[in-house]
Coordinates of C-alpha atoms in Angstrom, one line a residue:
Chain A
X1 CA 0.0 0.0 0.0
X2 CA 1.5 3.3 -0.9
X3 CA 1.6 6.4 1.3
X4 CA -1.6 8.0 0.0
X5 CA -3.7 4.8 0.5
X6 CA -2.1 4.4 3.9
X7 CA -3.0 7.9 4.9
X8 CA -6.6 7.5 3.7
X9 CA -6.9 4.3 5.6
X10 CA -5.6 5.9 8.8
X11 CA -8.0 8.9 8.4
X12 CA -11.0 6.5 7.9
X13 CA -10.0 4.5 11.0
X14 CA -9.0 7.3 13.4
X15 CA -11.8 9.9 13.1
X16 CA -14.3 8.7 15.5
X17 CA -13.1 9.8 19.0
X18 CA -11.1 12.6 20.5
X19 CA -8.2 10.2 21.3
X20 CA -8.2 8.8 17.8
X21 CA -8.2 12.3 16.3
X22 CA -5.2 13.3 18.5
X23 CA -3.3 10.2 17.2
X24 CA -4.4 11.0 13.7
X25 CA -3.1 14.5 14.0
X26 CA 0.3 13.3 15.0
X27 CA 0.3 10.9 12.1
X28 CA -0.8 13.5 9.6
X29 CA 1.9 15.9 10.7
X30 CA 4.5 13.3 9.9
X31 CA 2.9 12.4 6.6
X32 CA 2.3 15.9 5.4
X33 CA 5.5 16.2 3.4
X34 CA 4.9 12.9 1.7
X35 CA 1.4 14.1 0.8
X36 CA 2.7 17.2 -0.8
X37 CA 5.1 15.2 -3.0
X38 CA 2.1 13.2 -4.2
X39 CA -0.1 16.3 -4.7
X40 CA -0.8 15.6 -8.4
X41 CA -2.8 12.4 -7.7
X42 CA -4.5 13.3 -4.4
X43 CA -7.7 14.8 -5.6
X44 CA -9.6 11.6 -6.4
X45 CA -8.9 10.3 -2.9
X46 CA -11.1 13.0 -1.4
X47 CA -14.1 10.9 -2.7
X48 CA -13.2 8.2 -0.1
X49 CA -13.7 10.7 2.7
X50 CA -16.6 12.5 4.3
X51 CA -15.6 16.1 5.2
X52 CA -18.2 16.1 8.0
X53 CA -16.6 13.1 9.7
X54 CA -13.0 13.0 8.5
X55 CA -12.6 16.8 8.7
X56 CA -8.9 16.8 9.8
X57 CA -7.8 14.2 7.3
X58 CA -9.8 15.9 4.5
X59 CA -8.1 19.2 5.4
X60 CA -4.6 17.8 5.1
X61 CA -5.3 16.1 1.7
X62 CA -7.2 19.2 0.4
X63 CA -4.3 21.4 1.4
X64 CA -1.7 19.1 -0.2
X65 CA -3.5 18.7 -3.5
X66 CA -4.2 22.4 -4.0
X67 CA -0.9 23.9 -2.8
X68 CA 0.4 24.4 -6.4
X69 CA -0.8 26.9 -9.0
X70 CA -4.5 26.5 -10.0
X71 CA -5.9 27.4 -13.4
X72 CA -9.3 29.1 -13.9
X73 CA -10.6 25.8 -15.3
X74 CA -9.5 23.8 -12.3
X75 CA -10.9 26.5 -10.0
X76 CA -14.4 25.9 -11.3
X77 CA -14.3 22.4 -9.9
X78 CA -12.2 23.1 -6.8
X79 CA -14.4 25.9 -5.6
X80 CA -17.3 23.5 -5.0
X81 CA -15.1 21.1 -3.2
X82 CA -13.7 23.8 -1.0
X83 CA -17.1 25.2 -0.2
X84 CA -18.5 21.8 0.6
X85 CA -15.6 21.1 2.9
X86 CA -15.7 24.4 4.7
X87 CA -19.5 24.3 5.3
X88 CA -19.6 20.7 6.5
X89 CA -16.3 20.3 8.4
X90 CA -16.2 19.8 12.2
X91 CA -14.9 22.8 14.0
X92 CA -13.1 20.9 16.8
X93 CA -11.1 18.9 14.2
X94 CA -10.1 21.8 12.0
X95 CA -9.0 23.9 15.0
X96 CA -6.3 21.3 15.6
X97 CA -4.7 22.5 12.4
X98 CA -5.9 26.1 12.3
X99 CA -3.0 27.4 10.2
X100 CA -3.7 24.8 7.6
X101 CA -7.4 25.6 7.7
X102 CA -6.6 29.3 7.2
X103 CA -4.4 28.6 4.2
X104 CA -7.1 26.5 2.6
X105 CA -9.8 29.2 3.2
X106 CA -7.5 31.9 1.7
X107 CA -6.9 29.7 -1.3
X108 CA -10.7 29.3 -1.6
X109 CA -11.0 33.0 -1.6
X110 CA -8.3 33.4 -4.2
X111 CA -10.2 31.0 -6.4
X112 CA -13.6 32.8 -6.2
X113 CA -11.7 36.0 -7.0
X114 CA -10.1 34.3 -10.0
X115 CA -13.5 33.2 -11.2
X116 CA -14.8 36.8 -10.5
X117 CA -17.5 35.3 -8.4
X118 CA -17.1 36.7 -4.9
X119 CA -20.7 36.0 -4.0
X120 CA -19.9 32.3 -4.3
X121 CA -17.5 32.6 -1.4
X122 CA -19.6 34.6 1.1
X123 CA -21.6 31.9 2.8
X124 CA -18.6 29.4 3.1
X125 CA -16.3 32.1 4.4
X126 CA -18.8 33.1 7.0
X127 CA -19.0 29.5 8.1
X128 CA -15.1 29.4 8.1
X129 CA -15.0 32.4 10.4
X130 CA -17.4 30.9 12.9
X131 CA -15.6 27.6 13.0
X132 CA -12.2 29.1 13.4
X133 CA -13.2 31.5 16.2
X134 CA -12.6 30.3 19.7
X135 CA -15.4 32.7 20.7
X136 CA -17.4 35.5 19.2
X137 CA -14.9 37.9 20.7
X138 CA -12.0 36.4 18.7
X139 CA -10.9 38.2 15.6
X140 CA -9.4 35.7 13.2
X141 CA -7.3 36.3 10.1
X142 CA -10.3 35.1 8.1
X143 CA -12.5 38.0 9.2
X144 CA -11.0 40.5 6.7
X145 CA -11.1 37.9 3.9
X146 CA -14.8 37.4 4.6
X147 CA -15.5 41.2 4.7
X148 CA -13.6 41.6 1.5
X149 CA -15.8 39.1 -0.3
X150 CA -18.9 40.8 1.2
X151 CA -17.7 44.2 -0.1
X152 CA -16.9 42.9 -3.6
X153 CA -20.3 41.1 -3.9
X154 CA -22.1 44.0 -2.2
X155 CA -23.4 41.7 0.5
X156 CA -23.4 44.4 3.1
X157 CA -26.1 42.9 5.4
X158 CA -24.3 39.6 5.6
X159 CA -21.1 41.3 6.6
X160 CA -22.8 43.4 9.3
X161 CA -23.6 40.2 11.2
X162 CA -19.9 39.8 12.0
X163 CA -19.4 43.4 12.8
X164 CA -22.0 43.3 15.7
X165 CA -19.6 41.1 17.7
X166 CA -17.4 42.8 20.4
X167 CA -13.8 41.9 19.7
X168 CA -11.4 41.4 22.6
X169 CA -8.9 39.0 21.1
X170 CA -6.9 39.7 18.0
X171 CA -4.5 37.2 16.2
X172 CA -2.5 39.7 14.2
X173 CA -2.6 43.6 14.2
X174 CA -3.0 43.6 10.4
X175 CA -6.2 41.7 10.8
X176 CA -7.6 44.4 13.1
X177 CA -6.7 47.2 10.6
X178 CA -8.3 45.4 7.7
X179 CA -11.3 44.3 9.7
X180 CA -12.0 47.8 10.9
X181 CA -11.4 49.4 7.5
X182 CA -13.5 46.9 5.5
X183 CA -16.1 47.0 8.3
X184 CA -16.2 50.8 8.1
X185 CA -16.8 50.6 4.4
X186 CA -19.6 48.1 4.9
X187 CA -21.3 50.4 7.4
X188 CA -21.0 53.3 5.0
X189 CA -22.7 51.2 2.4
X190 CA -25.6 50.7 4.9
X191 CA -25.5 54.4 5.9
X192 CA -24.7 53.4 9.4
X193 CA -22.3 56.4 9.7
X194 CA -21.8 56.4 13.4
X195 CA -20.6 52.8 13.5
X196 CA -18.5 53.5 10.4
X197 CA -16.8 56.4 12.3
X198 CA -16.1 54.1 15.3
X199 CA -14.5 51.4 13.1
X200 CA -12.5 53.9 11.0
X201 CA -11.4 55.7 14.2
X202 CA -10.0 52.4 15.5
X203 CA -7.8 52.0 12.4
X204 CA -6.5 55.5 12.6
X205 CA -5.8 55.4 16.4
X206 CA -4.5 51.8 16.6
X207 CA -0.9 51.4 17.7
X208 CA 1.5 51.5 14.8
X209 CA 5.3 51.9 14.8
X210 CA 5.3 53.3 11.2
X211 CA 2.6 54.8 9.1
X212 CA 0.3 52.2 7.6
X213 CA -1.4 52.4 4.2
X214 CA -4.6 50.9 5.6
X215 CA -4.7 53.8 8.2
X216 CA -4.1 56.3 5.5
X217 CA -7.1 55.1 3.5
X218 CA -9.2 54.8 6.6
X219 CA -8.3 58.4 7.5
X220 CA -9.5 59.6 4.1
X221 CA -12.9 58.0 4.6
X222 CA -13.0 59.0 8.2
X223 CA -12.7 62.7 7.2
X224 CA -15.5 62.3 4.6
X225 CA -17.9 60.4 6.9
X226 CA -17.3 62.9 9.7
X227 CA -18.4 65.7 7.3
X228 CA -21.4 63.7 6.1
X229 CA -22.6 62.6 9.6
X230 CA -21.5 65.3 11.9
X231 CA -21.0 68.3 9.6
X232 CA -17.5 68.9 11.0
X233 CA -14.1 67.5 11.3
X234 CA -11.2 68.1 13.6
X235 CA -7.6 67.3 12.5
X236 CA -6.4 66.7 16.1
X237 CA -6.2 63.0 16.9
X238 CA -6.7 61.7 20.5
X239 CA -3.7 61.4 22.8
X240 CA -3.7 57.6 22.6
X241 CA -3.1 57.7 18.8
X242 CA 0.4 56.6 17.8
X243 CA 3.0 59.3 17.2
X244 CA 3.4 57.8 13.7
X245 CA -0.3 58.6 13.0
X246 CA -0.1 62.0 14.7
X247 CA 2.8 63.2 12.7
X248 CA 2.2 61.6 9.3
X249 CA -1.4 60.9 8.5
X250 CA -2.3 64.5 7.5
X251 CA 0.5 64.6 5.0
X252 CA -1.0 61.7 3.1
X253 CA -4.5 63.1 3.1
X254 CA -4.0 66.8 2.2
X255 CA -6.8 67.0 -0.4
X256 CA -9.3 65.7 2.2
X257 CA -8.1 68.1 4.9
X258 CA -8.6 70.9 2.4
X259 CA -12.0 69.6 1.5
X260 CA -12.9 69.7 5.2
X261 CA -11.6 73.3 5.4
X262 CA -13.7 74.3 2.5
X263 CA -16.7 72.6 4.0
X264 CA -16.3 74.6 7.2
X265 CA -16.9 77.8 5.4
X266 CA -20.5 76.7 4.7
X267 CA -20.3 78.1 1.2
X268 CA -21.6 75.5 -1.3
X269 CA -20.1 77.2 -4.4
X270 CA -16.7 77.2 -2.9
X271 CA -17.0 73.5 -1.9
X272 CA -18.2 72.6 -5.4
X273 CA -15.3 74.4 -7.0
X274 CA -12.8 72.6 -4.8
X275 CA -14.4 69.2 -5.5
X276 CA -14.2 69.9 -9.2
X277 CA -10.5 70.9 -8.9
X278 CA -9.6 67.7 -7.0
X279 CA -12.0 65.4 -8.7
X280 CA -9.3 63.3 -10.3
X281 CA -7.6 62.7 -6.9
X282 CA -10.9 61.6 -5.2
X283 CA -11.7 59.4 -8.2
X284 CA -8.4 57.6 -8.1
X285 CA -9.0 56.9 -4.4
X286 CA -12.5 55.5 -5.3
X287 CA -13.9 58.1 -2.9
X288 CA -15.7 60.4 -5.4
X289 CA -19.1 58.9 -4.4
X290 CA -18.5 59.7 -0.8
X291 CA -17.3 63.2 -1.7
X292 CA -20.6 63.7 -3.5
X293 CA -22.4 62.7 -0.4
X294 CA -20.3 65.3 1.5
X295 CA -21.5 67.9 -1.0
X296 CA -25.2 67.0 -0.6
X297 CA -24.7 66.9 3.2
X298 CA -23.8 70.6 3.1
X299 CA -27.3 71.4 1.8
X300 CA -28.6 69.4 4.7
X301 CA -26.4 71.3 7.2
X302 CA -27.6 74.6 5.8
X303 CA -31.2 73.6 6.0
X304 CA -30.7 72.3 9.6
X305 CA -29.2 75.7 10.5
X306 CA -32.4 77.3 9.3
X307 CA -34.5 75.4 11.8
X308 CA -32.6 77.1 14.6
X309 CA -33.7 80.5 13.4
X310 CA -37.1 80.1 11.8
X311 CA -40.4 78.6 12.8
X312 CA -41.7 78.8 9.2
X313 CA -40.1 79.4 5.9
X314 CA -41.2 79.1 2.3
X315 CA -39.6 76.6 0.0
X316 CA -38.5 79.4 -2.2
X317 CA -36.7 81.1 0.7
X318 CA -35.1 77.8 1.6
X319 CA -33.9 77.3 -2.0
X320 CA -32.5 80.9 -2.1
X321 CA -30.7 80.6 1.3
X322 CA -29.3 77.2 0.7
X323 CA -28.5 77.9 -3.0
X324 CA -30.7 75.2 -4.4
X325 CA -32.0 75.6 -8.0
X326 CA -35.7 75.6 -7.3
X327 CA -38.3 75.3 -4.6
X328 CA -39.0 71.8 -5.9
X329 CA -35.4 70.8 -5.1
X330 CA -35.7 72.3 -1.7
X331 CA -38.9 70.3 -1.1
X332 CA -37.1 67.1 -2.1
X333 CA -34.3 67.8 0.4
X334 CA -36.6 68.7 3.2
X335 CA -38.8 65.6 2.6
X336 CA -35.7 63.4 2.6
X337 CA -34.5 65.0 5.8
X338 CA -37.8 64.5 7.5
X339 CA -37.8 60.9 6.4
X340 CA -34.3 60.4 7.8
X341 CA -35.2 62.0 11.1
X342 CA -32.7 64.8 10.5
X343 CA -35.3 67.6 11.0
X344 CA -38.8 67.7 12.3
X345 CA -41.1 69.7 10.0
X346 CA -44.2 69.7 7.9
X347 CA -44.7 71.0 4.4
X348 CA -47.8 72.7 3.3
X349 CA -47.9 72.1 -0.4
X350 CA -50.7 74.6 -1.0
X351 CA -48.8 77.6 0.0
X352 CA -45.2 76.1 -0.2
X353 CA -44.5 76.8 3.5
X354 CA -42.4 74.6 5.7
X355 CA -43.2 74.7 9.5
X356 CA -40.2 73.6 11.6
X357 CA -41.2 71.6 14.7
X358 CA -39.5 70.6 18.0
X359 CA -38.2 67.1 18.5
X360 CA -41.3 65.2 19.7
X361 CA -39.2 62.8 21.7
X362 CA -40.1 63.2 25.4
X363 CA -37.8 60.5 26.6
X364 CA -40.6 59.0 28.7
X365 CA -42.0 56.2 26.6
X366 CA -41.5 52.6 27.5
X367 CA -39.4 52.1 24.4
X368 CA -37.1 54.9 25.3
X369 CA -36.8 53.6 28.9
X370 CA -35.9 50.1 27.6
X371 CA -33.4 51.6 25.2
X372 CA -31.7 53.6 28.0
X373 CA -31.7 50.6 30.3
X374 CA -30.1 48.3 27.8
X375 CA -27.4 51.0 27.1
X376 CA -26.7 51.2 30.9
X377 CA -26.5 47.4 31.1
X378 CA -24.1 47.3 28.2
X379 CA -21.9 50.0 29.7
X380 CA -21.8 48.1 33.0
X381 CA -20.7 44.9 31.1
X382 CA -18.1 46.7 29.2
X383 CA -16.8 48.4 32.3
X384 CA -16.4 45.0 34.1
X385 CA -14.6 43.7 31.0
X386 CA -12.3 46.7 31.0
X387 CA -11.5 46.2 34.7
X388 CA -10.7 42.6 34.1
X389 CA -8.4 43.4 31.2
X390 CA -6.8 46.1 33.1
X391 CA -6.0 43.8 36.0
X392 CA -4.6 41.1 33.6
X393 CA -2.4 43.6 31.9
X394 CA -1.2 45.0 35.1
X395 CA 0.2 41.6 36.0
X396 CA 1.6 40.9 32.6
X397 CA 5.4 40.4 33.1
X398 CA 6.2 41.9 29.7
X399 CA 4.2 45.0 30.4
X400 CA 5.7 45.4 33.8
X401 CA 9.2 45.0 32.6
X402 CA 8.8 47.7 30.0
X403 CA 6.9 50.1 32.2
X404 CA 9.2 49.5 35.1
X405 CA 12.3 50.3 33.1
X406 CA 11.1 53.8 32.3
X407 CA 9.6 54.9 35.5
X408 CA 11.3 56.7 38.4
X409 CA 11.4 54.7 41.6
X410 CA 9.2 57.2 43.4
X411 CA 7.2 60.1 42.6
X412 CA 5.6 62.9 44.6
X413 CA 2.5 61.0 45.7
X414 CA 4.5 58.3 47.3
X415 CA 5.7 60.8 49.8
X416 CA 2.4 62.4 50.4
X417 CA 2.1 62.1 54.2
X418 CA 5.6 61.1 55.0
X419 CA 8.2 63.5 56.2
X420 CA 11.4 63.8 54.3
X421 CA 13.6 62.5 57.0
X422 CA 12.6 59.7 59.3
X423 CA 14.5 58.2 62.2
X424 CA 13.7 54.6 62.8
Chain B
X1 CA -18.6 49.9 21.2
X2 CA -16.3 47.0 20.2
X3 CA -12.6 46.7 19.9
X4 CA -11.8 47.2 23.6
X5 CA -8.6 45.4 22.9
X6 CA -7.2 48.4 21.2
X7 CA -9.0 51.0 23.3
X8 CA -8.0 49.3 26.6
X9 CA -4.3 49.1 25.6
X10 CA -4.4 52.7 24.6
X11 CA -6.1 53.8 27.8
X12 CA -3.8 51.7 29.9
X13 CA -0.8 53.3 28.4
X14 CA -1.9 56.7 29.5
X15 CA -2.7 55.3 33.0
X16 CA 0.5 53.2 33.2
X17 CA 2.3 55.1 35.9
X18 CA -0.6 55.9 38.1
X19 CA -1.7 52.2 38.1
X20 CA 1.8 51.0 39.0
X21 CA 1.8 53.4 42.0
X22 CA -1.5 52.1 43.2
X23 CA -0.7 48.5 43.1
X24 CA 1.0 46.4 45.7
X25 CA 4.5 47.0 44.4
X26 CA 5.5 49.7 46.8
X27 CA 8.9 49.0 48.3
X28 CA 9.2 47.5 51.8
X29 CA 9.0 49.9 54.7
X30 CA 12.7 49.6 55.5
X31 CA 13.8 50.0 51.9
X32 CA 11.5 53.0 51.5
X33 CA 13.1 54.9 54.4
X34 CA 16.6 53.9 53.5
X35 CA 16.2 55.3 50.1
X36 CA 14.5 58.4 51.4
X37 CA 17.6 59.4 53.2
X38 CA 19.6 59.2 50.0
X39 CA 17.3 61.3 48.0
X40 CA 17.9 65.0 47.9
X41 CA 14.5 65.8 46.5
X42 CA 11.7 64.1 44.8
X43 CA 10.3 65.1 41.5
X44 CA 6.8 64.3 40.5
X45 CA 6.8 62.2 37.4
X46 CA 5.2 64.1 34.6
X47 CA 3.9 61.5 32.3
X48 CA 1.4 63.6 30.4
X49 CA 4.0 64.9 28.0
X50 CA 5.5 61.6 27.3
X51 CA 4.3 59.7 24.3
X52 CA 3.3 56.3 25.8
X53 CA 4.2 54.5 22.6
X54 CA 7.7 55.9 22.6
X55 CA 8.2 54.4 26.1
X56 CA 7.4 51.0 24.7
X57 CA 9.9 51.4 21.9
X58 CA 7.3 52.1 19.3
X59 CA 8.5 55.6 18.7
X60 CA 10.8 54.9 15.9
X61 CA 9.3 57.2 13.4
X62 CA 9.4 56.4 9.8
X63 CA 10.0 59.9 8.5
X64 CA 10.1 58.9 4.8
X65 CA 7.0 58.3 2.8
X66 CA 7.2 54.5 2.8
X67 CA 3.9 53.0 3.9
X68 CA 3.6 49.7 5.7
X69 CA 1.0 47.2 4.2
X70 CA 0.9 49.2 1.0
X71 CA -0.1 46.0 -0.9
X72 CA -3.4 45.6 1.0
X73 CA -6.4 44.9 -1.1
X74 CA -8.4 48.1 -1.7
X75 CA -9.7 47.6 -5.3
X76 CA -13.4 48.1 -4.7
X77 CA -15.9 49.8 -6.9
X78 CA -17.0 53.2 -5.7
X79 CA -20.5 52.1 -4.6
X80 CA -21.2 55.2 -2.5
X81 CA -22.5 57.6 -5.1
X82 CA -26.1 58.2 -4.1
X83 CA -26.9 60.3 -7.2
X84 CA -27.2 56.9 -9.0
X85 CA -30.2 56.1 -6.8
X86 CA -32.2 59.2 -7.4

């Protein structure tokens, strides 16, 4: 019996109990190199295995037989084999060889990209993420791969399901950068601008020893989303942002900073001129769509400003003040803003008058109380989590060694109630 | 509010010195007094001006224009143009 048949027999015989799986794993690690040398003839042997029972063995053989270059023609067949394996494999088995599982999943992603069919990979990749995670708080290296497929196939809602998880454990820093950047884009696609800002903010302020391209692109979108959602942008980064980011990010995003400066004047004509001048730059960054949203948000800001001064105003006056082309355009903007909850108003179409109203929310409904209560509960949970993480980090030898090296032995508070000289 | 991993590490870096003071790592009484006699004056540690990341050896600034992870995938269609919808 040659090595491949021998491996298949072992897989079939040792996949039923945890003890058997452990023994199989040891065997497969030793046989891995031999499997790779036989890669050309391995594919048919997969038919002798059931991925939902022999997951670990299937993984090793699938990895070995797909490790070389794959043509588009081969990808059409392999994609189905990969998807079937990923969706039916047993999580406990594949976690024993997580690196191999990650390689196989990335190869699967490459194949759906080769076939220009990212949608084909979404469901399987989501399954892969859930199986690889040790908990919902664990960010794996497959998360960004999954989000990338969601973005390419415009499956924004599917991607959002993963973004709802709180992350407390990260495998690689690069995973976090990509996860937050792609996640931010997904939220922009769903117009969840507040969440997009949080995610992009995390990229921009994450620790980095040198300026990172992902952070640069995230900062560009962060500026645009800040303008769209908040009507303003500040160039100062929080104190906990890395010095690499503090000193370098702005240099890579000058056109966006200038856009924000132009926006702050409140003059739509000036902003439009600037956008035209720098259109090519925004287009090459694939940010022109967002820039156009920034432009239309300025009309919204200017209309919102009117609600602070007037109780009623005609559509004509709104159009003139905000520099829209006609009362009809003004009506469309006002209607959209009412629908989005950005202003409270009624439009009398008979006389073309808009009446601005107060926010009707009284904060005393059952729904509001439930909402506030659940927010409080969440804050309490997060606070407990933060305290636990703080305590763990405070005892971490690596952290203590580094912090201890840099501190003075004593500082002023240590001597608070103690006299300078003390005779024992 | 996810990603406390990053937020916590950042917050902790700004709290590092005050936390170390508060923990049970204060020197033994005898050592404390012995060292006091040797010290001419004490100076309150001013940590606010210090970049926490520099203390952790992360402050080597790349002053040229080279970007890390410049090969990351970012080739997405611009799908955010709302004017297509209306």
